Structures are given as C-alpha cells and as structure tokens.
PDB file of C-alpha atoms in Angstrom:
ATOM      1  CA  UNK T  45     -77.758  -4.497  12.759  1.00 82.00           C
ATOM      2  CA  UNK T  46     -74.582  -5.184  14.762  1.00 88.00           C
ATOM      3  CA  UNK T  47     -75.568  -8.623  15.961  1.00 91.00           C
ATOM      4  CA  UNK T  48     -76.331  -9.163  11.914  1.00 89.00           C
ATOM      5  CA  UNK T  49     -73.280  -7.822  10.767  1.00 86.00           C
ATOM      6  CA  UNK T  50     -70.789  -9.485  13.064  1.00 90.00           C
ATOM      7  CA  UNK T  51     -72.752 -13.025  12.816  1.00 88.00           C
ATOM      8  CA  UNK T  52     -74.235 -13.340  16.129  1.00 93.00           C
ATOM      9  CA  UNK T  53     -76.912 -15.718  14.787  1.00 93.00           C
ATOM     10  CA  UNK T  54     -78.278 -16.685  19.128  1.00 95.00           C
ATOM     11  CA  UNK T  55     -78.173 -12.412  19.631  1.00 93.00           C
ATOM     12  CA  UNK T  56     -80.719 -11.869  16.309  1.00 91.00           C
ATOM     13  CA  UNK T  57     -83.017 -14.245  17.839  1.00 94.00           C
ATOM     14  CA  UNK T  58     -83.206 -13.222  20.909  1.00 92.00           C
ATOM     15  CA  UNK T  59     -83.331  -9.576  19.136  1.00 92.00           C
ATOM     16  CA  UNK T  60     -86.259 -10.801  16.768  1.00 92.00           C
ATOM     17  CA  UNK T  61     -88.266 -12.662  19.997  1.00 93.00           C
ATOM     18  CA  UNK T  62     -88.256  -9.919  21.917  1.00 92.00           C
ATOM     19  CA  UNK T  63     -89.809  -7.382  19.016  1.00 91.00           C
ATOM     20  CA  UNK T  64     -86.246  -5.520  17.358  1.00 89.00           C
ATOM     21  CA  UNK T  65     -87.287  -4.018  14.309  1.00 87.00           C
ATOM     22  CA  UNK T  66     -85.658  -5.931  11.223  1.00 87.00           C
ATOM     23  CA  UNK T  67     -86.371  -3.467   8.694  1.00 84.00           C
ATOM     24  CA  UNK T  68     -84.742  -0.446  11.319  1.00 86.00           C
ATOM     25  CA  UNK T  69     -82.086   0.976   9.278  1.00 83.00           C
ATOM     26  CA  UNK T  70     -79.005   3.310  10.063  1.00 82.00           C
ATOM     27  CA  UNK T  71     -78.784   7.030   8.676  1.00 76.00           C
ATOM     28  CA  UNK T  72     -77.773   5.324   5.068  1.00 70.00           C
ATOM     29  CA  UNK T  73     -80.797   3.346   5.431  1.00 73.00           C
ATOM     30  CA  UNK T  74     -79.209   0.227   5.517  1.00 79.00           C
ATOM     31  CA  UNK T  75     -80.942  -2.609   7.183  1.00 84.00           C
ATOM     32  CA  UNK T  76     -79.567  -5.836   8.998  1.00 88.00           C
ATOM     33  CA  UNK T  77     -80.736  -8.039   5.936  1.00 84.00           C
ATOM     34  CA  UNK T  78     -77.598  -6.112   4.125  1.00 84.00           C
ATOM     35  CA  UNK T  79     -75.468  -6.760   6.540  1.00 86.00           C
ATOM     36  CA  UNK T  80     -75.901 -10.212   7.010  1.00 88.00           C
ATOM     37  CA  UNK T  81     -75.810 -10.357   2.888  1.00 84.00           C
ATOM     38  CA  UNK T  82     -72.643  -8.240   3.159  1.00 82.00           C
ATOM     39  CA  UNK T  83     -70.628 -10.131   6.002  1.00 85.00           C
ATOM     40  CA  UNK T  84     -71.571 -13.186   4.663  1.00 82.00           C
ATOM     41  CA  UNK T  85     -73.903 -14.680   7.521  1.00 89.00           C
ATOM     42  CA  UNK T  86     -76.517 -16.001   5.038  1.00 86.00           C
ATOM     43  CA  UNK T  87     -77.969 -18.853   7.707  1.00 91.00           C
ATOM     44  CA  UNK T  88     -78.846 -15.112   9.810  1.00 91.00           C
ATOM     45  CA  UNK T  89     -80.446 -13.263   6.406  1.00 88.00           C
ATOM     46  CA  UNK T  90     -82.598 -16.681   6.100  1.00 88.00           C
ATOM     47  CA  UNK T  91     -83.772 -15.849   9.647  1.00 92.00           C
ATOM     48  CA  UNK T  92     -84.482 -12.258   8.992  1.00 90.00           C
ATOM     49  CA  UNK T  93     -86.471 -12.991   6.119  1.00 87.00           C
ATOM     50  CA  UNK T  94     -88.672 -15.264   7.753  1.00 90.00           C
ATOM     51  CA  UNK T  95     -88.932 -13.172  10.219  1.00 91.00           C
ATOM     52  CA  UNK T  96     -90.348 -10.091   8.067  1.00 87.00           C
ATOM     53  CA  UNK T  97     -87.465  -8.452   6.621  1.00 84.00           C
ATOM     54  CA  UNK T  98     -88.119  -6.756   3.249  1.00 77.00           C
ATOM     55  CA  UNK T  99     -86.842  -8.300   0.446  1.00 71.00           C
ATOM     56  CA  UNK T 100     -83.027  -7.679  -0.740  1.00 70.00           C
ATOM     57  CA  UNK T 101     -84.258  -6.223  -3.598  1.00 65.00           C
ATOM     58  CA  UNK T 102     -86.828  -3.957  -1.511  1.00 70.00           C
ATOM     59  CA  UNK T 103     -83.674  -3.440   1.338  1.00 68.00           C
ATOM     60  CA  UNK T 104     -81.401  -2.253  -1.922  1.00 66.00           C
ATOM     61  CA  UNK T 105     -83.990  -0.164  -3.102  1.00 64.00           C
ATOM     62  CA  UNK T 106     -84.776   1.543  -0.177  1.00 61.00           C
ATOM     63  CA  UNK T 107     -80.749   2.347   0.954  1.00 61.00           C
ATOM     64  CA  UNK T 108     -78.817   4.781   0.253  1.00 53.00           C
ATOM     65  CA  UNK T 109     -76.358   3.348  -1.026  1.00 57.00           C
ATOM     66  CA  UNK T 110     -75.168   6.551  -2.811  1.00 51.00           C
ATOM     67  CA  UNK T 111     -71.576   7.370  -4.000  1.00 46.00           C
ATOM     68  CA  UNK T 112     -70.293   7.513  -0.694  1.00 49.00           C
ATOM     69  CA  UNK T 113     -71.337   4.531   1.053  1.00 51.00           C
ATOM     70  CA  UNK T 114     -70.587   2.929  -1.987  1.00 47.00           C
ATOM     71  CA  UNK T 115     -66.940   3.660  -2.548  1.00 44.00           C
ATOM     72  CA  UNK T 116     -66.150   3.958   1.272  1.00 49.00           C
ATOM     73  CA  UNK T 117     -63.101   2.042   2.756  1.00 45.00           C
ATOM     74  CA  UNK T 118     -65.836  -0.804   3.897  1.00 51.00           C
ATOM     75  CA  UNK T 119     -67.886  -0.510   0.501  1.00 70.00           C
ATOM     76  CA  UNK T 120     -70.394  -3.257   0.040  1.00 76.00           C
ATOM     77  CA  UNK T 121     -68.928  -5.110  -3.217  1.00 81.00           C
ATOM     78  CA  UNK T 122     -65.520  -5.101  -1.398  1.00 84.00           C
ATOM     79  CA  UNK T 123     -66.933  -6.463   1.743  1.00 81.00           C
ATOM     80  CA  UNK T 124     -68.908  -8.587  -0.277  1.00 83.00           C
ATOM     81  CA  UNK T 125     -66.249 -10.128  -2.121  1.00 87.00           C
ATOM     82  CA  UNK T 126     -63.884 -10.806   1.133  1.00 84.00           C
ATOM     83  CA  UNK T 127     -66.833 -12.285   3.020  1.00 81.00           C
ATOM     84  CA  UNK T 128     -70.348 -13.381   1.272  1.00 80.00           C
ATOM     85  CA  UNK T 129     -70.599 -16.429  -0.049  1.00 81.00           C
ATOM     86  CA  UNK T 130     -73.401 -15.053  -2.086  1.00 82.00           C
ATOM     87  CA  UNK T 131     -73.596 -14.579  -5.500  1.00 89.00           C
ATOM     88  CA  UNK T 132     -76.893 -13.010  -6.198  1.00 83.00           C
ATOM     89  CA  UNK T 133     -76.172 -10.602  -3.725  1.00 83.00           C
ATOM     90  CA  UNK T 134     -72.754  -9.395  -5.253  1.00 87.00           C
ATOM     91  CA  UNK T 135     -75.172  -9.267  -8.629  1.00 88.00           C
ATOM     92  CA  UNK T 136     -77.297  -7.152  -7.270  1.00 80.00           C
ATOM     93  CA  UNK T 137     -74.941  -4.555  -5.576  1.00 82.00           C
ATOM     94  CA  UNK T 138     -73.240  -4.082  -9.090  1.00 85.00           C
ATOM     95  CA  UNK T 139     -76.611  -3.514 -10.677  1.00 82.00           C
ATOM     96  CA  UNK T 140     -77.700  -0.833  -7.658  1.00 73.00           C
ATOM     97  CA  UNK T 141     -74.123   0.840  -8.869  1.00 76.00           C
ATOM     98  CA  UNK T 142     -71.020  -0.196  -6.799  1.00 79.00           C
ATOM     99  CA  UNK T 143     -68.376   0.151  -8.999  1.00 85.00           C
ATOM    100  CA  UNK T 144     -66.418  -3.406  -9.908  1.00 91.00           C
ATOM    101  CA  UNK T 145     -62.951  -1.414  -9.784  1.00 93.00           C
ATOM    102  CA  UNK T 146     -63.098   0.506  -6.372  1.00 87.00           C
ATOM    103  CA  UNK T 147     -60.042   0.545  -4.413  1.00 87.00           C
ATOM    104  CA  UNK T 148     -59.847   0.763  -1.070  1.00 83.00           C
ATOM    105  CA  UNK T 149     -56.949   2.308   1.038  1.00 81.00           C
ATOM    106  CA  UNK T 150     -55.094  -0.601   0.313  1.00 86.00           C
ATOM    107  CA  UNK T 151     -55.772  -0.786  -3.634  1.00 89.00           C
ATOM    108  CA  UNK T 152     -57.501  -3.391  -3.734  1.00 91.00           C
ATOM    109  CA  UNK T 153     -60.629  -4.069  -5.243  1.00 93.00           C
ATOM    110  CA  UNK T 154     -63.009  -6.249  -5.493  1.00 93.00           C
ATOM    111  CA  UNK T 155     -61.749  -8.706  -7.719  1.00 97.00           C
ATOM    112  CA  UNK T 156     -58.393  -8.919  -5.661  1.00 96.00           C
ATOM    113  CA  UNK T 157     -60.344 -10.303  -2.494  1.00 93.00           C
ATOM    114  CA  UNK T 158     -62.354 -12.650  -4.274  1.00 95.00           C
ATOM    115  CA  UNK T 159     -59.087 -13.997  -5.718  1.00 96.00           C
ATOM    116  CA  UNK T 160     -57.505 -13.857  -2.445  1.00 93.00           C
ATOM    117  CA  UNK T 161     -60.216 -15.954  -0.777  1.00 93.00           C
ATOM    118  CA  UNK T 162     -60.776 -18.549  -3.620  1.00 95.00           C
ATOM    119  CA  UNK T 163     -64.083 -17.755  -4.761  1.00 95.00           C
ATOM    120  CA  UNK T 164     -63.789 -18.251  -8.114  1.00 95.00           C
ATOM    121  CA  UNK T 165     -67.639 -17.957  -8.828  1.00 95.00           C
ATOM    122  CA  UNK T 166     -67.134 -14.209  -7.612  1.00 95.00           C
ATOM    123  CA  UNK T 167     -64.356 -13.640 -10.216  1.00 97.00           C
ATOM    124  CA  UNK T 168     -66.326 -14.803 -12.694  1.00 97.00           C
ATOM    125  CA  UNK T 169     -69.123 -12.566 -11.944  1.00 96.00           C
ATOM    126  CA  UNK T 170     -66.710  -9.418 -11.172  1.00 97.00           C
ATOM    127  CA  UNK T 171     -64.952  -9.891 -14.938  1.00 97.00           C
ATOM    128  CA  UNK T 172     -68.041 -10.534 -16.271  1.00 97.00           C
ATOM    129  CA  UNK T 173     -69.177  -7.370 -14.957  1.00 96.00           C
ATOM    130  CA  UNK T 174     -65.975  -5.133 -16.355  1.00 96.00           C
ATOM    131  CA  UNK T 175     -63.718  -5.853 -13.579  1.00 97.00           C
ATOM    132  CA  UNK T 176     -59.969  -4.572 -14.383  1.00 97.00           C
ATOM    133  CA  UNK T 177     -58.387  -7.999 -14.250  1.00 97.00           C
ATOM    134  CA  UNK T 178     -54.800  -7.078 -13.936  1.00 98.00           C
ATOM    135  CA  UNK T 179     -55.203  -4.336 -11.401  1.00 96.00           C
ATOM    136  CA  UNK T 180     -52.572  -4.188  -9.187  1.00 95.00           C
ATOM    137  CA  UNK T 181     -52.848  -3.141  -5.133  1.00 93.00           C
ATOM    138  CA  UNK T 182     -50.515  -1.256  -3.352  1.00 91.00           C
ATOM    139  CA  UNK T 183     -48.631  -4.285  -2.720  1.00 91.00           C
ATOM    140  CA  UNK T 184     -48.839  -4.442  -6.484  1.00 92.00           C
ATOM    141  CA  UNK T 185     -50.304  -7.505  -6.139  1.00 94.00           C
ATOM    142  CA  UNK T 186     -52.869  -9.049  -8.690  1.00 96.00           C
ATOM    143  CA  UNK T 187     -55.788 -11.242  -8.819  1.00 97.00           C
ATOM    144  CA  UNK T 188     -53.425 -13.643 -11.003  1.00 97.00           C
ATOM    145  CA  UNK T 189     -50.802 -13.588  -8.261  1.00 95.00           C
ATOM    146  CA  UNK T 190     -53.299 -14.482  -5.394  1.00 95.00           C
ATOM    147  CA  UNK T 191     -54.612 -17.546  -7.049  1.00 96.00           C
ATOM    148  CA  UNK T 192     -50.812 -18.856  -7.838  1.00 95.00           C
ATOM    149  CA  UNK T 193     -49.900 -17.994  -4.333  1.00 93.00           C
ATOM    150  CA  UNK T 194     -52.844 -20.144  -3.200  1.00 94.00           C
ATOM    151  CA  UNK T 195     -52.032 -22.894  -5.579  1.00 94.00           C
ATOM    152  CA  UNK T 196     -55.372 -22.414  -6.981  1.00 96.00           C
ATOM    153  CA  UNK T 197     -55.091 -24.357 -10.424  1.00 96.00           C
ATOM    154  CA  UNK T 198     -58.719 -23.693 -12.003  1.00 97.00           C
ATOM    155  CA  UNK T 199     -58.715 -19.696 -10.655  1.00 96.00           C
ATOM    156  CA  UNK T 200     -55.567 -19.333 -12.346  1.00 97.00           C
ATOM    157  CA  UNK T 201     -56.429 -21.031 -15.887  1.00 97.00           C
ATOM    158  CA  UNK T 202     -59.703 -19.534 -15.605  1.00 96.00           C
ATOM    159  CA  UNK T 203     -57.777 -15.662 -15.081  1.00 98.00           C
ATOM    160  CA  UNK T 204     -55.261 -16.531 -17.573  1.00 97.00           C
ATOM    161  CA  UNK T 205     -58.134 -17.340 -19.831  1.00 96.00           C
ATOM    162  CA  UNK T 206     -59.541 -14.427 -19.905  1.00 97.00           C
ATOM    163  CA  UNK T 207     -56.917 -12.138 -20.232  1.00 97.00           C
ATOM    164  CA  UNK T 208     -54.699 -11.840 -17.223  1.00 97.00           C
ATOM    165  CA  UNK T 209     -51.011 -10.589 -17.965  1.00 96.00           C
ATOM    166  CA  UNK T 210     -48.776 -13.197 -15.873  1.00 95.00           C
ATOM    167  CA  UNK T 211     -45.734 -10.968 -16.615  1.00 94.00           C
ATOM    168  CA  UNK T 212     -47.121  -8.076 -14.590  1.00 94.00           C
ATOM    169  CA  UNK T 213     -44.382  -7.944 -11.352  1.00 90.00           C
ATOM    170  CA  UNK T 214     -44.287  -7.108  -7.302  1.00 85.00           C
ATOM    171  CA  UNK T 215     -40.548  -5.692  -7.491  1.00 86.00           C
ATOM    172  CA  UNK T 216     -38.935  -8.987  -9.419  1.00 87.00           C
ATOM    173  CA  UNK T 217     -41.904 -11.192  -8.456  1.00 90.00           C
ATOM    174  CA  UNK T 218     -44.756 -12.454 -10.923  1.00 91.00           C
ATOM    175  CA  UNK T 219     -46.858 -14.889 -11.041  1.00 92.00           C
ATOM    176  CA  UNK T 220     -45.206 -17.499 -11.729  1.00 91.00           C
ATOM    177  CA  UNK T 221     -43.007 -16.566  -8.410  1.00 90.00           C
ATOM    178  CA  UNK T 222     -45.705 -16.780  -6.512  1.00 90.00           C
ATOM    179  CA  UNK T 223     -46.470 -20.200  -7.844  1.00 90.00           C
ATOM    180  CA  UNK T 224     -42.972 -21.490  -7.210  1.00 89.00           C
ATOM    181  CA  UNK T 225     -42.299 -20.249  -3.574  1.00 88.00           C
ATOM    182  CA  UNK T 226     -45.813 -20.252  -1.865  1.00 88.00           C
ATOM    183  CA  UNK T 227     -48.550 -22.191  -4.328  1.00 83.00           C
ATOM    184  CA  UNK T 228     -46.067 -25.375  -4.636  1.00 83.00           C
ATOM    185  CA  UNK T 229     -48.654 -26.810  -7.508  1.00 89.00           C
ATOM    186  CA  UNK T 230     -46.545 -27.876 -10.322  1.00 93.00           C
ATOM    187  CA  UNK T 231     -49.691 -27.376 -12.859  1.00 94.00           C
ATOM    188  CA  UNK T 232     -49.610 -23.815 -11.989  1.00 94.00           C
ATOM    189  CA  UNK T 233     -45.807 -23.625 -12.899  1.00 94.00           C
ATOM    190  CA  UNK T 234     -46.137 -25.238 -16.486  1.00 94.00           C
ATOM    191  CA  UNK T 235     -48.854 -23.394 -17.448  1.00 93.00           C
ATOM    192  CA  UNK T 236     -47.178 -20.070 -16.793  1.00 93.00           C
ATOM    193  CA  UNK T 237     -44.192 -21.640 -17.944  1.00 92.00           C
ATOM    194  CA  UNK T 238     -45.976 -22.569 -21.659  1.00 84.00           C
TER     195      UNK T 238
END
C-alpha cells in the first residue's frame, strides 16, 4: 500500500512478482488500488488492475470509508483533489459519501486545492456536486483567489460564472489583488474590473 501510495511504480512490481497481495487492505479496509487513485499514481492503479485488483467500485465498496476516515486531516476527496488527476475517481468518492465541503486543519476543502492546482475539470465536478464556492480557508483564501493568483483565465471566468463573490477579502486583499500582484494576466484584471 505504501509503495502505491507514495508512487513507487519499480517497488509495486517487484511487490506484485514476488506474490504481495493487491487486494490486502489496512484496518479501514483500504486497498493499494485507493491509494494509487487517491495520490494520483494512475500509470500504478493500471498495473494493479491488471494484476487482479478488485475493481474501484468493488475496493469502495468494500472500505470503510466511514465518517472518520472520511473527514480525517488526509480525507480522500481532499487528497484527491490536491493530487489525482482522476475524475471518475473524485465521482465516485462523493457518491460513497465524502463530503464536498470538508475542511481540513487548514480550512480548506476540496474545492480550494483543486483551484490551487489548476484542475479546473475537478471544480467543475466539486460545484456540480454542492461545493461551497466562496469558502474561505484559514488564510481566508478562496477558490476565486487561487485561480487569479495563478493567472488562470478560464478557472476564473468559469468560478465567476457560477457564482463566486470576487469582493470576498484576505485582510484588504481580493481577488482582483491577487490578479494584479501575483497572476499578472491582464484578462483576469478587466473581468473583475467589469
């Protein structure tokens, strides 16, 4: 599960060649596959599941992803969001229950990492699924703010478009700060500016 978890695609070979179990799961019964889903190593869940892995959908079924594991400080969806690059799993983590407006330690959510790291597909899917689009961290940062900071032009129409308040503030910074000082795209700045 380690080797799955932290990407070590050469270690789950030589794991798999020399008999590991792939369906051995910890005391949440969580399996590798999950991992690898989770921490984004999809080339590694391609190799478990050719390699006799249940299904996601069987691996899901069969963890416990209960309350707990679910809203932990390294929940699923938010580990998901900062790291997978796959959609179908993120899908299928909000439909086993992982709720789209966790916060961790920090405040953020779900949402706020997927923002953060540019995936817009994953925004899409998060609001689609009730995420709180202007939720703030502890930073008071918001989704809106990350994809200005990054310069991200299509994130931030796409937020804006469906609903995010670009007046929301981090002290005397919004959005349209961030834009300014760290995005530099001048797109960004007229459409907050409209």
């Amino acid at each position: 599960m380690y080797a799955a978890m932290k990407g070590y695609k050469e270690t789950v070979k030589i794991l798999i060649e020399n008999k590991a179990l792939v369906n051995k799961r910890n005391r949440n019964n969580v399996n590798a596959l999950i991992y690898a889903y989770m921490f984004g190593h999809d080339d590694i869940a391609d190799i478990l599941l050719q390699n006799g892995s249940d299904s996601l959908d069987k691996s899901l079924n069969v963890a416990n992803l209960n309350e707990e594991t679910l809203l932990s400080d390294n929940a699923p969806l938010i580990n998901a969001s900062r790291n997978s690059t796959n959609e179908i799993f993120l899908q299928k983590l909000i439909d086993n229950g992982a709720d789209v407006n966790y916060k961790n330690y920090n405040g953020d959510t779900a949402l706020i990492y997927a923002a953060l790291k540019g995936k817009i597909n994953f925004v899409k899917l998060l609001i689609k699924n009730n995420a709180d689009i202007n939720v703030q961290n502890r930073g008071s940062m918001t989704a809106l703010m990350w994809a200005c900071h990054r310069g991200d032009l299509e994130m931030t129409k796409m937020l804006l478009d469906a609903g995010a308040d670009k007046s929301i503030k981090k002290g005397n910074r919004d959005a349209l700060y961030h834009a300014r000082e760290y995005g530099e795209n001048e797109e960004i700045i007229k459409l907050l500016t409209k």
